[in-house]
PDB file of C-alpha atoms in Angstrom:
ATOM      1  CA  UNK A   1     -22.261  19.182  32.539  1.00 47.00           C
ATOM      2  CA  UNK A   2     -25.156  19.113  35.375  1.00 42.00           C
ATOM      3  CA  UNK A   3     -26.561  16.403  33.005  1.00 46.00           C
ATOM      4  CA  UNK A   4     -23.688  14.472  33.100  1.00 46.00           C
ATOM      5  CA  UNK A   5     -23.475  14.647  36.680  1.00 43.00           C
ATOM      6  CA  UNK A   6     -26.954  13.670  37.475  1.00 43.00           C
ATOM      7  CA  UNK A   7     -26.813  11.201  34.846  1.00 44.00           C
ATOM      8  CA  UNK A   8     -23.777   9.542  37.040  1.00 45.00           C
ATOM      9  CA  UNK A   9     -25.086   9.759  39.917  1.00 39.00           C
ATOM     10  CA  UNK A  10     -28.385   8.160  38.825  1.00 37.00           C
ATOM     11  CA  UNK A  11     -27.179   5.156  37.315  1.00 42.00           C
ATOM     12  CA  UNK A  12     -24.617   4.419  40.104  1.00 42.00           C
ATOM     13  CA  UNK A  13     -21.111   4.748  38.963  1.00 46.00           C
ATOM     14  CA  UNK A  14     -17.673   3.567  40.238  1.00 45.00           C
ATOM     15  CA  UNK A  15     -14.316   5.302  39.769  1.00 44.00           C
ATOM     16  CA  UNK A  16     -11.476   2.931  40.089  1.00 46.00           C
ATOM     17  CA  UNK A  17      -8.371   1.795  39.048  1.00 45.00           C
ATOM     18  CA  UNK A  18      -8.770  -1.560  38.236  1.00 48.00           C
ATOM     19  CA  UNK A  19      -5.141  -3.804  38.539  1.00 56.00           C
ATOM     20  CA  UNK A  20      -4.152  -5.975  35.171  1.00 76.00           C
ATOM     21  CA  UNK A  21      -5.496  -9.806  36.225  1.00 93.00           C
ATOM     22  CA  UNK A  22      -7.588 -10.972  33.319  1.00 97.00           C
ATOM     23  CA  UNK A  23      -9.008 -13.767  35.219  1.00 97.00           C
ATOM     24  CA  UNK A  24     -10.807 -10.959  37.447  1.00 96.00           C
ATOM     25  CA  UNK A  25     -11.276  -8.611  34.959  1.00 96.00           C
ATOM     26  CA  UNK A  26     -12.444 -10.196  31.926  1.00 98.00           C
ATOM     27  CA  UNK A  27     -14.302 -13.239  30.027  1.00 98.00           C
ATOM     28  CA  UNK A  28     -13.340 -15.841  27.085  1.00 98.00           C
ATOM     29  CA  UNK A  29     -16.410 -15.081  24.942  1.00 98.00           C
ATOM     30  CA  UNK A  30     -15.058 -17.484  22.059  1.00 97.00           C
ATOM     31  CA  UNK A  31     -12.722 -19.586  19.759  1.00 98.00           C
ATOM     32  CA  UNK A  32     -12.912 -23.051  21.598  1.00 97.00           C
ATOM     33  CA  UNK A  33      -9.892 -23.295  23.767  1.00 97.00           C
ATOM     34  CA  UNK A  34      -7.845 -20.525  21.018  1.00 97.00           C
ATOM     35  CA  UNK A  35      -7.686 -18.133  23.915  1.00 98.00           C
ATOM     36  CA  UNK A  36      -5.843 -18.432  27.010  1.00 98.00           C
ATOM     37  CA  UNK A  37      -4.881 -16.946  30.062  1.00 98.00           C
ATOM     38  CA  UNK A  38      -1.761 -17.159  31.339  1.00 97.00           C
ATOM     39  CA  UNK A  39       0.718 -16.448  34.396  1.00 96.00           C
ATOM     40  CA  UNK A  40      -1.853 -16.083  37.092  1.00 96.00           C
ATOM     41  CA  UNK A  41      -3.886 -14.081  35.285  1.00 96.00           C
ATOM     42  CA  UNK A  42      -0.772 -11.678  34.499  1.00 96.00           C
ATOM     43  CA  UNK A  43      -1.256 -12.182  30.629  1.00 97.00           C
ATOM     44  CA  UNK A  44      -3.387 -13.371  27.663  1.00 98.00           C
ATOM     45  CA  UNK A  45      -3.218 -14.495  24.351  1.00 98.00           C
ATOM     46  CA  UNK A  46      -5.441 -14.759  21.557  1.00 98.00           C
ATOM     47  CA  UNK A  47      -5.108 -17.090  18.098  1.00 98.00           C
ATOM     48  CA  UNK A  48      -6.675 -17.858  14.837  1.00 97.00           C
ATOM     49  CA  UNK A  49      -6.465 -20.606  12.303  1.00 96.00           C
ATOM     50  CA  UNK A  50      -8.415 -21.713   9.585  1.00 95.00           C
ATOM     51  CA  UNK A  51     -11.362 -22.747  11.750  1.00 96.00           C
ATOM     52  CA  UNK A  52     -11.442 -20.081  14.111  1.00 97.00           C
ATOM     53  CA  UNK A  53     -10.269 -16.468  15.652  1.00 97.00           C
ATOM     54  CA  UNK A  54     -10.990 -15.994  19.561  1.00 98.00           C
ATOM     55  CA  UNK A  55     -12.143 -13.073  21.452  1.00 98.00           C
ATOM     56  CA  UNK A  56     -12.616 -11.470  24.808  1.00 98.00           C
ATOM     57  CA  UNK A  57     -14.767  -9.059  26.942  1.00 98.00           C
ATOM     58  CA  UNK A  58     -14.935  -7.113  29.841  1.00 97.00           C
ATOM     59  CA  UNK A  59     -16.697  -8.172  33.297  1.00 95.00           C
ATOM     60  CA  UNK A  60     -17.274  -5.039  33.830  1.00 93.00           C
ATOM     61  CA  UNK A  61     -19.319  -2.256  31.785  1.00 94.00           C
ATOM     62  CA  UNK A  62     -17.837   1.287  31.739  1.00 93.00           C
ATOM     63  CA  UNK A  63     -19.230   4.585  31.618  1.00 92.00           C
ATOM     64  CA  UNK A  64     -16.294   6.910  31.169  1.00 93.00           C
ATOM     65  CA  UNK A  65     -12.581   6.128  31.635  1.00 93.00           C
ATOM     66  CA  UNK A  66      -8.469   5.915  30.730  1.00 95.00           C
ATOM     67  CA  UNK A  67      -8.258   2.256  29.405  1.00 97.00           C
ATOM     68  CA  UNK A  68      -4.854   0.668  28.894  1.00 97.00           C
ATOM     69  CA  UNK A  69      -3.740  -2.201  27.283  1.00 98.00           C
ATOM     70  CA  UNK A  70       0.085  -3.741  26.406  1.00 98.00           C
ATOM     71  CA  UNK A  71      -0.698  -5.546  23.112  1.00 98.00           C
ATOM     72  CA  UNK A  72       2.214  -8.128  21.166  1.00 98.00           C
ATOM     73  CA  UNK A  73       0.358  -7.670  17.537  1.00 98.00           C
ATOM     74  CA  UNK A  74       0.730 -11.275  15.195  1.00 96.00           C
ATOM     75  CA  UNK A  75       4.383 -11.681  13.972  1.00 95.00           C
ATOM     76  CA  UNK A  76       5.522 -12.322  10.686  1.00 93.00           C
ATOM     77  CA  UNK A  77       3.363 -13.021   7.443  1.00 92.00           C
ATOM     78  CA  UNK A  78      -0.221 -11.633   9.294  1.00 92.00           C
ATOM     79  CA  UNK A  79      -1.703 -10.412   6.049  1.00 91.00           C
ATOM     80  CA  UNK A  80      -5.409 -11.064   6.299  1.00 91.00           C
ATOM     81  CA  UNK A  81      -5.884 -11.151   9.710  1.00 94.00           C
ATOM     82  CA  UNK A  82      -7.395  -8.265  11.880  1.00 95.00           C
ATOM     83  CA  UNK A  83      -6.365  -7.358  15.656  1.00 97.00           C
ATOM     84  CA  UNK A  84      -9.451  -5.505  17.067  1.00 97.00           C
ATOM     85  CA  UNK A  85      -9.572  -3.626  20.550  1.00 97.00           C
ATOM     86  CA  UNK A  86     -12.634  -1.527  21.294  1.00 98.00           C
ATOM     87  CA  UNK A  87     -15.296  -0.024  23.299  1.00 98.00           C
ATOM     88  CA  UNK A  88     -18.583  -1.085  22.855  1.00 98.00           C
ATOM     89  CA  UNK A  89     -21.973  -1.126  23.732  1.00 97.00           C
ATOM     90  CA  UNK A  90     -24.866  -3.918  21.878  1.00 95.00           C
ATOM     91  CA  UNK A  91     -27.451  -3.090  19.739  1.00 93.00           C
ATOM     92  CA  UNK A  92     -28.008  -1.446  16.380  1.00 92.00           C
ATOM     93  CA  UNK A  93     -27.791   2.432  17.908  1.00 95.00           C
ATOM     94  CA  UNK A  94     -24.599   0.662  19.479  1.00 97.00           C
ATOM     95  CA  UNK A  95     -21.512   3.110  20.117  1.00 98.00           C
ATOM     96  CA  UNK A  96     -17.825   2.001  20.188  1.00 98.00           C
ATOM     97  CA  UNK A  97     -13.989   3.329  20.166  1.00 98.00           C
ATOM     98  CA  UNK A  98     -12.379   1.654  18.172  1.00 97.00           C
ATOM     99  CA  UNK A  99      -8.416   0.116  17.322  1.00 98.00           C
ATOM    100  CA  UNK A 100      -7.979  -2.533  14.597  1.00 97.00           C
ATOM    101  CA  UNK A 101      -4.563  -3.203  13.665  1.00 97.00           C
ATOM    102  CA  UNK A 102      -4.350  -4.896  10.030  1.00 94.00           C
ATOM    103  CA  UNK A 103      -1.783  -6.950   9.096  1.00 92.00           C
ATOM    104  CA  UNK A 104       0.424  -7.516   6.430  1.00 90.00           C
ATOM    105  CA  UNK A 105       3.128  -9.546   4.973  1.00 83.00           C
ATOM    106  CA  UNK A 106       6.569  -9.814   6.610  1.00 79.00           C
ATOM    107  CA  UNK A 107       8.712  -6.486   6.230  1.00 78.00           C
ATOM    108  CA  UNK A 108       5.558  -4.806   5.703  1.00 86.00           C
ATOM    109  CA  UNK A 109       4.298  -2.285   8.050  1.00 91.00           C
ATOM    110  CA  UNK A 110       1.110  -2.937  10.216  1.00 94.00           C
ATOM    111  CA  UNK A 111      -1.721  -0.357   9.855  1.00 95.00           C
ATOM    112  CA  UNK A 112      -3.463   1.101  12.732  1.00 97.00           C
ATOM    113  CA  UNK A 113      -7.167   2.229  11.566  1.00 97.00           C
ATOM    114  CA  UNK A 114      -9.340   3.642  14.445  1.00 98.00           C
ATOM    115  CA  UNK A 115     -13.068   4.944  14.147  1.00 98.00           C
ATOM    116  CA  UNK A 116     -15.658   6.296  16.457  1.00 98.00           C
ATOM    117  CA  UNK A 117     -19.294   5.369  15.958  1.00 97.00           C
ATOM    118  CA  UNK A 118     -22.300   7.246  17.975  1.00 96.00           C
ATOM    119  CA  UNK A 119     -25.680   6.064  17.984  1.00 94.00           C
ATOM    120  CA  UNK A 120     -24.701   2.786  15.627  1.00 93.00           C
ATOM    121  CA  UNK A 121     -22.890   5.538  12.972  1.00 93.00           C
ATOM    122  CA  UNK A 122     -19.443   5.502  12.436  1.00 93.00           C
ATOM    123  CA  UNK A 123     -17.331   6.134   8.859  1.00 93.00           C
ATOM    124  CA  UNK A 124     -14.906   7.835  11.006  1.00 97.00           C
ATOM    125  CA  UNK A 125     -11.834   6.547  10.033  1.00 97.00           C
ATOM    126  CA  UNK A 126      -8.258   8.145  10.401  1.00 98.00           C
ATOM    127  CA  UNK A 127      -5.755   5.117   9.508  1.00 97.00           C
ATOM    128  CA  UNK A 128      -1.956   5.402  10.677  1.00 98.00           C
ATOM    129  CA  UNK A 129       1.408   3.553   9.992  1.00 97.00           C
ATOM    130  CA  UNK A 130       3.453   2.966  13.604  1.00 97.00           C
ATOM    131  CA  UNK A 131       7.235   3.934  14.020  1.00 95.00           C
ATOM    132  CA  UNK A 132       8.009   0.979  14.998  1.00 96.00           C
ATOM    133  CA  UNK A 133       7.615  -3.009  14.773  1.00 96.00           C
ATOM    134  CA  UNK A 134       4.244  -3.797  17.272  1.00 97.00           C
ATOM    135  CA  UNK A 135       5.460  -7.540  16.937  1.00 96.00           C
ATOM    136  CA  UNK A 136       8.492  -7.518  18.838  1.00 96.00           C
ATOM    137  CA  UNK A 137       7.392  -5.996  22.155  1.00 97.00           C
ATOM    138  CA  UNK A 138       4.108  -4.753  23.779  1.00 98.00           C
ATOM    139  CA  UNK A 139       3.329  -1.537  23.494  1.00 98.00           C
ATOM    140  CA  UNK A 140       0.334   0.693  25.195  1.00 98.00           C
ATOM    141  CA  UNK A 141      -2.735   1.388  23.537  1.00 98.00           C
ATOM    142  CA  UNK A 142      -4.610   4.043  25.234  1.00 98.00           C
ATOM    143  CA  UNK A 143      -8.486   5.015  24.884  1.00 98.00           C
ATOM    144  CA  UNK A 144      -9.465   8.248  27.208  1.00 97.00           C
ATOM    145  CA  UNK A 145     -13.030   8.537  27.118  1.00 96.00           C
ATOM    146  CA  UNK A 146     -14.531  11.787  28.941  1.00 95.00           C
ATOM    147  CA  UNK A 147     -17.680  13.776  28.651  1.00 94.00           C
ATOM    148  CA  UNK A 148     -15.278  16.354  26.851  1.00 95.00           C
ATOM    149  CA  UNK A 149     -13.328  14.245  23.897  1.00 96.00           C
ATOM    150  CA  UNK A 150     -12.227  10.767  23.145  1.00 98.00           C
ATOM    151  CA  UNK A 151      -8.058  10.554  22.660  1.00 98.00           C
ATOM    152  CA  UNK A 152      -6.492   7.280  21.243  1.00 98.00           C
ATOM    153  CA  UNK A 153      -2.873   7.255  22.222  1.00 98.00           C
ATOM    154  CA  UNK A 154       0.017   5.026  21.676  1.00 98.00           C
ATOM    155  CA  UNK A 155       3.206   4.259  23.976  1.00 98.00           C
ATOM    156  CA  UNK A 156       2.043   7.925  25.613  1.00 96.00           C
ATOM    157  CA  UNK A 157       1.646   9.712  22.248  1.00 97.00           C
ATOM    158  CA  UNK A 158      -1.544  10.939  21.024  1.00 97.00           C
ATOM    159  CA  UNK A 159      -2.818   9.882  17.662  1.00 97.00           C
ATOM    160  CA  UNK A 160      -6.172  11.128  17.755  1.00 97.00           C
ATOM    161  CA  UNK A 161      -9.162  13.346  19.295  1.00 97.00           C
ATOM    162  CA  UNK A 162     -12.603  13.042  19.142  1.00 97.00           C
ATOM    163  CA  UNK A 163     -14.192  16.061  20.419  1.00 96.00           C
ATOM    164  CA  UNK A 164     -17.626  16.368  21.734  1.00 97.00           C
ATOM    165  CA  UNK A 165     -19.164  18.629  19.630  1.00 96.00           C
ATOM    166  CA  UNK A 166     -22.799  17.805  20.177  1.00 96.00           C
ATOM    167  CA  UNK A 167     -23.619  22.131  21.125  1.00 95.00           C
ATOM    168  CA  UNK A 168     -22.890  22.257  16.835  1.00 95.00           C
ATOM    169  CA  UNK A 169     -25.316  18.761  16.676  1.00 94.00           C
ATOM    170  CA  UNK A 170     -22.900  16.295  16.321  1.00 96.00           C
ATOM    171  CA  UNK A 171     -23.363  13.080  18.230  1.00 96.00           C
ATOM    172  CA  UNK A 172     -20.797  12.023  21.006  1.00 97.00           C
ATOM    173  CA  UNK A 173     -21.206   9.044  22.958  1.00 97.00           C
ATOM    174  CA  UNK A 174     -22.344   9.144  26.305  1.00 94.00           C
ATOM    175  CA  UNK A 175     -25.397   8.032  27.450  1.00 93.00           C
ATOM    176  CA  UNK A 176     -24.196   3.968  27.072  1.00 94.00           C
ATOM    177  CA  UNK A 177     -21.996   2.155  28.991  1.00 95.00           C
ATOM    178  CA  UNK A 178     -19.418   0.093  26.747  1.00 96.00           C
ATOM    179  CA  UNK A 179     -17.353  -3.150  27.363  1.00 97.00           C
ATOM    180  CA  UNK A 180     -14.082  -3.572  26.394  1.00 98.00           C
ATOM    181  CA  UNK A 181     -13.776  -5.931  23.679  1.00 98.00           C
ATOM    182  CA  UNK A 182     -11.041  -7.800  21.609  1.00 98.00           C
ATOM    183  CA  UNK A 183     -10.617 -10.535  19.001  1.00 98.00           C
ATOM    184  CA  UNK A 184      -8.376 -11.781  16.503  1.00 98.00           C
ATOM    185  CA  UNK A 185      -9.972 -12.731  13.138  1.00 94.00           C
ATOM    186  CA  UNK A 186      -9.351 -12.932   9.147  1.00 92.00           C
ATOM    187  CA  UNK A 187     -10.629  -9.981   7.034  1.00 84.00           C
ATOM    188  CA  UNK A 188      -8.746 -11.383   4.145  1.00 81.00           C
ATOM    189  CA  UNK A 189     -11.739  -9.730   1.575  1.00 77.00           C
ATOM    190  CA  UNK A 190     -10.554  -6.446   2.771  1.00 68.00           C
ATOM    191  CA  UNK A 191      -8.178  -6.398   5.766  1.00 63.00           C
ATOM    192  CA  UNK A 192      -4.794  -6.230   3.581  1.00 72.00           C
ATOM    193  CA  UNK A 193      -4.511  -3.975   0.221  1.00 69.00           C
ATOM    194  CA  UNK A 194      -8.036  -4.097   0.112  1.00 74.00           C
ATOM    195  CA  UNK A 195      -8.746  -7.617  -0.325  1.00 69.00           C
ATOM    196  CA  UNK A 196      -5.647  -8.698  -2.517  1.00 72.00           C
ATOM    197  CA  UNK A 197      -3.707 -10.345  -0.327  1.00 79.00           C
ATOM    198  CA  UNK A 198      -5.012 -13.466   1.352  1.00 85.00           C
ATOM    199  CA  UNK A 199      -4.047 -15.382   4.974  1.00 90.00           C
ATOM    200  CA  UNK A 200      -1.624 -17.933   4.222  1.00 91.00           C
ATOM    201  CA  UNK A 201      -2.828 -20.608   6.592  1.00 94.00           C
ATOM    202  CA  UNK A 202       0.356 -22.221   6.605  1.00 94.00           C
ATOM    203  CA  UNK A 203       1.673 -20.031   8.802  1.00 93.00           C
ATOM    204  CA  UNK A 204      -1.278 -20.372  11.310  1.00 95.00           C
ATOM    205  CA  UNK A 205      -1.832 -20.784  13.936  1.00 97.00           C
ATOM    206  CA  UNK A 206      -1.903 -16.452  14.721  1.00 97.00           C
ATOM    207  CA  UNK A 207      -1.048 -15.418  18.001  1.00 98.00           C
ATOM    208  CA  UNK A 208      -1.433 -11.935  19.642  1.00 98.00           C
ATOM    209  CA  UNK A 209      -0.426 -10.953  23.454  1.00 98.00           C
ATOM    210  CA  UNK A 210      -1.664  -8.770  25.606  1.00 98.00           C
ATOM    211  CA  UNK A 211      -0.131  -7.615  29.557  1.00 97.00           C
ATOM    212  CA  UNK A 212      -0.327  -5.005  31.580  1.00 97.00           C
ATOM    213  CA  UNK A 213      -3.951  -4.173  31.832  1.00 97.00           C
ATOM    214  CA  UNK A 214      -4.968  -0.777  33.660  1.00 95.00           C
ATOM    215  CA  UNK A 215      -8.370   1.134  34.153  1.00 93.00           C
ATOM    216  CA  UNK A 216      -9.316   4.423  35.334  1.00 92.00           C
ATOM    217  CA  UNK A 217     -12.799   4.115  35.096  1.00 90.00           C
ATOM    218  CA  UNK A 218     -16.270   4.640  35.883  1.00 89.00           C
ATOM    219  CA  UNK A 219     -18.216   1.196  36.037  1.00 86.00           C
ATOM    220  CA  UNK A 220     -21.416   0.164  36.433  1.00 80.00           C
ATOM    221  CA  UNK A 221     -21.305  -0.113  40.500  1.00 70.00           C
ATOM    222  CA  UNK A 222     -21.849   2.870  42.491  1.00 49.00           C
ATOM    223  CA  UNK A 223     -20.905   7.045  41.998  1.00 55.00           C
ATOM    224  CA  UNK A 224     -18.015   8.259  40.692  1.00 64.00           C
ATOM    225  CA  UNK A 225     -16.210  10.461  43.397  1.00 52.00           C
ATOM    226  CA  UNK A 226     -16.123  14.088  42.096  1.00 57.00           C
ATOM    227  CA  UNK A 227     -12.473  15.255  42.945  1.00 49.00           C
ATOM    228  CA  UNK A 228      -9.845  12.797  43.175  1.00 49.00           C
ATOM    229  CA  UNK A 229      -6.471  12.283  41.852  1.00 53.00           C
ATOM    230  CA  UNK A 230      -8.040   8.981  40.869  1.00 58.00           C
ATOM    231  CA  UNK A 231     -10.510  10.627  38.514  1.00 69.00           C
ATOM    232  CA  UNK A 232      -8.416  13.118  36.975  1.00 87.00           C
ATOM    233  CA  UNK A 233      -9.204  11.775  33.877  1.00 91.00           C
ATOM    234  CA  UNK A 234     -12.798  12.738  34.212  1.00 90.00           C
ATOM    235  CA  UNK A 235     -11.837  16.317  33.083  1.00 90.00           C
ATOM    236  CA  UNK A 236      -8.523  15.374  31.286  1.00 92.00           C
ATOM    237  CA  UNK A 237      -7.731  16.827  27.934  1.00 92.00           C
ATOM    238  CA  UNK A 238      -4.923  17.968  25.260  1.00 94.00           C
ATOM    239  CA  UNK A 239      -2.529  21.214  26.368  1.00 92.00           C
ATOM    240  CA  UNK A 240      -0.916  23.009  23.805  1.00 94.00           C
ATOM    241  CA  UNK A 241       2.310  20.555  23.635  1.00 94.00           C
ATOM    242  CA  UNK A 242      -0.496  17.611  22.921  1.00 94.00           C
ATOM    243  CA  UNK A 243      -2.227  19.346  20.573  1.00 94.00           C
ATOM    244  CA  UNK A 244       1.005  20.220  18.622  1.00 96.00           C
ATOM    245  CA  UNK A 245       1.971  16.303  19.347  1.00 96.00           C
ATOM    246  CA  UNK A 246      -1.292  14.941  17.372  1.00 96.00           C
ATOM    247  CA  UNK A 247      -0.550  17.870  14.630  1.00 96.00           C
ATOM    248  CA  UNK A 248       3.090  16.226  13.975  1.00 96.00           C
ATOM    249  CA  UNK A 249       1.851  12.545  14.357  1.00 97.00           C
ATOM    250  CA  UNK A 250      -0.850  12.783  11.709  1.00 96.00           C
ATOM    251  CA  UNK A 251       1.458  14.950   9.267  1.00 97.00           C
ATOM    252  CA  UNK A 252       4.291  12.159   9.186  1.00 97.00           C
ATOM    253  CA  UNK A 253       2.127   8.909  10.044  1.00 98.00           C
ATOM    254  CA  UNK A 254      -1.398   9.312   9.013  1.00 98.00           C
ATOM    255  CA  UNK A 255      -2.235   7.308   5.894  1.00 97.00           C
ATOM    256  CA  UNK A 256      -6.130   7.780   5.786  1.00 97.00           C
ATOM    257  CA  UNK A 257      -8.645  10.499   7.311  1.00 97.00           C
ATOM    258  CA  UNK A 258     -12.243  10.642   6.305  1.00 97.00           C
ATOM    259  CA  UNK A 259     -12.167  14.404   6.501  1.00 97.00           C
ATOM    260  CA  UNK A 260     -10.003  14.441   3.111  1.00 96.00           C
ATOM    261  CA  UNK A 261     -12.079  12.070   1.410  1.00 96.00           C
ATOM    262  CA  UNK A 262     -13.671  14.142  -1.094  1.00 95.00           C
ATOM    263  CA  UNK A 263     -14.403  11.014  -3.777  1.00 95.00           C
ATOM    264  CA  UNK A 264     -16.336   8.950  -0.304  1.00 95.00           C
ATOM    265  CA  UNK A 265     -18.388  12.589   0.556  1.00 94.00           C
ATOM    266  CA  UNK A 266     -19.326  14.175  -2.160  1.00 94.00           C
ATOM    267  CA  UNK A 267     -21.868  16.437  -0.865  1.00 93.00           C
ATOM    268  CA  UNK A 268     -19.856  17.540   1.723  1.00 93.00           C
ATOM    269  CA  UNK A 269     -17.236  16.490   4.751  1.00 95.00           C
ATOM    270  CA  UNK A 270     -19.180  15.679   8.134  1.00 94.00           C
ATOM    271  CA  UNK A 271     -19.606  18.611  10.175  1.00 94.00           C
ATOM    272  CA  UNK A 272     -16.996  17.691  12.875  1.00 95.00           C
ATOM    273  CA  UNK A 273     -14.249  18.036  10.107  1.00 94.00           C
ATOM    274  CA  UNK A 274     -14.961  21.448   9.744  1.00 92.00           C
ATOM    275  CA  UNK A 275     -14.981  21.956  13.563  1.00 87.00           C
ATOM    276  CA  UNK A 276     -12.800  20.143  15.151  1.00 69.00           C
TER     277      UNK A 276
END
């Protein structure tokens, strides 16, 4: 933990909680004129047609945080086409925190797949159906990042933990600061029963909304205060209640975890299956 500390303090981070105006907070990074911010800043939307998807980033780096974000997924037939919102730093030793929500025909459930790479490795997938319809309102999406694990959460709930594990040699990601990132794209080789169901671009163009963004973070500015009810989250992690939480959410709505998939590691599950 003295590592962390001094690594902090070195490099000059800022803990903040950083208001929801995506004119301040973030950049268009592409899709010629297919994104578009909206109400003063208070929202943003991103689309896709046959030419194009669009995307986003972060102004500001982060080193550490709570990140929240009210996302309206694509309504309707969105088979093919791939909502991503991550974490991320550049670079082929790159790590990132992933959500990708995958679409599918009408009536069909979306699927949620999340991964965690370290060090520009991931195959850490744990996919999950929602209990409910993510087209017809916005709903919170929630990455905690802290030296101690990485939780994705929905509407509250937690889906997922990443532990760091890196005493038992497993890598965790936290020497590189990461942007947030998102973009709306076609996957249609892969994104919707594997490949066998393709975007029909006669429903285009694809819209997705997003509201409502919140930060506790650490950014690339100046130190992180060491006790405040603003960094809470620094040292947050799952009580019994969550832990029994992600145990019940995986057991009725996970559809994929790497850790069961014998026929992808044959010689053996990665070592955080086995410890977290």
């Amino acid at each position: 933990m003295k590592i962390f500390l001094s690594f902090l303090v070195l490099l000059g981070f800022l803990a903040a909680a950083l208001g929801g105006n995506f004119n301040q907070d973030f950049d268009i990074t592409w899709g010629d004129g297919r994104a578009k911010i909206l109400d003063d800043g208070k929202s943003l939307t991103l689309s896709l047609d046959k030419t194009s998807g669009s995307g986003f980033r972060s102004k500001n780096q982060y080193m550490f945080g709570k990140i929240d974000m009210q996302i309206r997924l694509v309504p309707g037939n969105s088979a093919g086409t791939v909502t991503a919102y991550y974490l991320s730093s550049l670079g082929s030793n790159h790590d990132e925190i992933d959500f990708e929500f995958l679409g599918n025909l009408s009536g069909d459930p979306y699927i949620m797949h999340t991964n965690v790479y370290t060090q520009g490795k991931g195959n850490r997938e744990q996919q999950f159906y929602l209990w409910f319809d993510p087209t017809k309102d916005f709903h919170t999406y929630s990455i905690l990042w802290n030296p101690q694990s990485i939780i994705f959460s929905v509407d509250g709930t937690p889906m997922r933990q990443f532990k760091n594990l890196e005493s038992s040699g497993v890598a965790y990601p936290k020497d590189q600061p990461m942007w947030i990132f998102s973009s709306l794209w076609s996957a249609d080789d892969w994104a919707t029963r594997g490949g066998l169901v393709k975007t029909d671009w006669s429903q285009a163009p694809f819209t997705a909304s997003y509201t409502n963004f919140n930060a506790l973070a650490c950014t690339v500015s100046s130190a992180c205060p060491d006790n405040s009810s603003s960094s809470s989250w620094f040292s947050e992690s799952l009580d019994n209640s969550g832990v029994e939480r992600i145990k019940w959410v995986q057991k009725k709505y996970m559809i994929y975890d790497y850790c069961t998939d014998s026929k992808r590691f044959p010689q053996g599950f990665p070592p955080e299956c086995s410890l977290a």
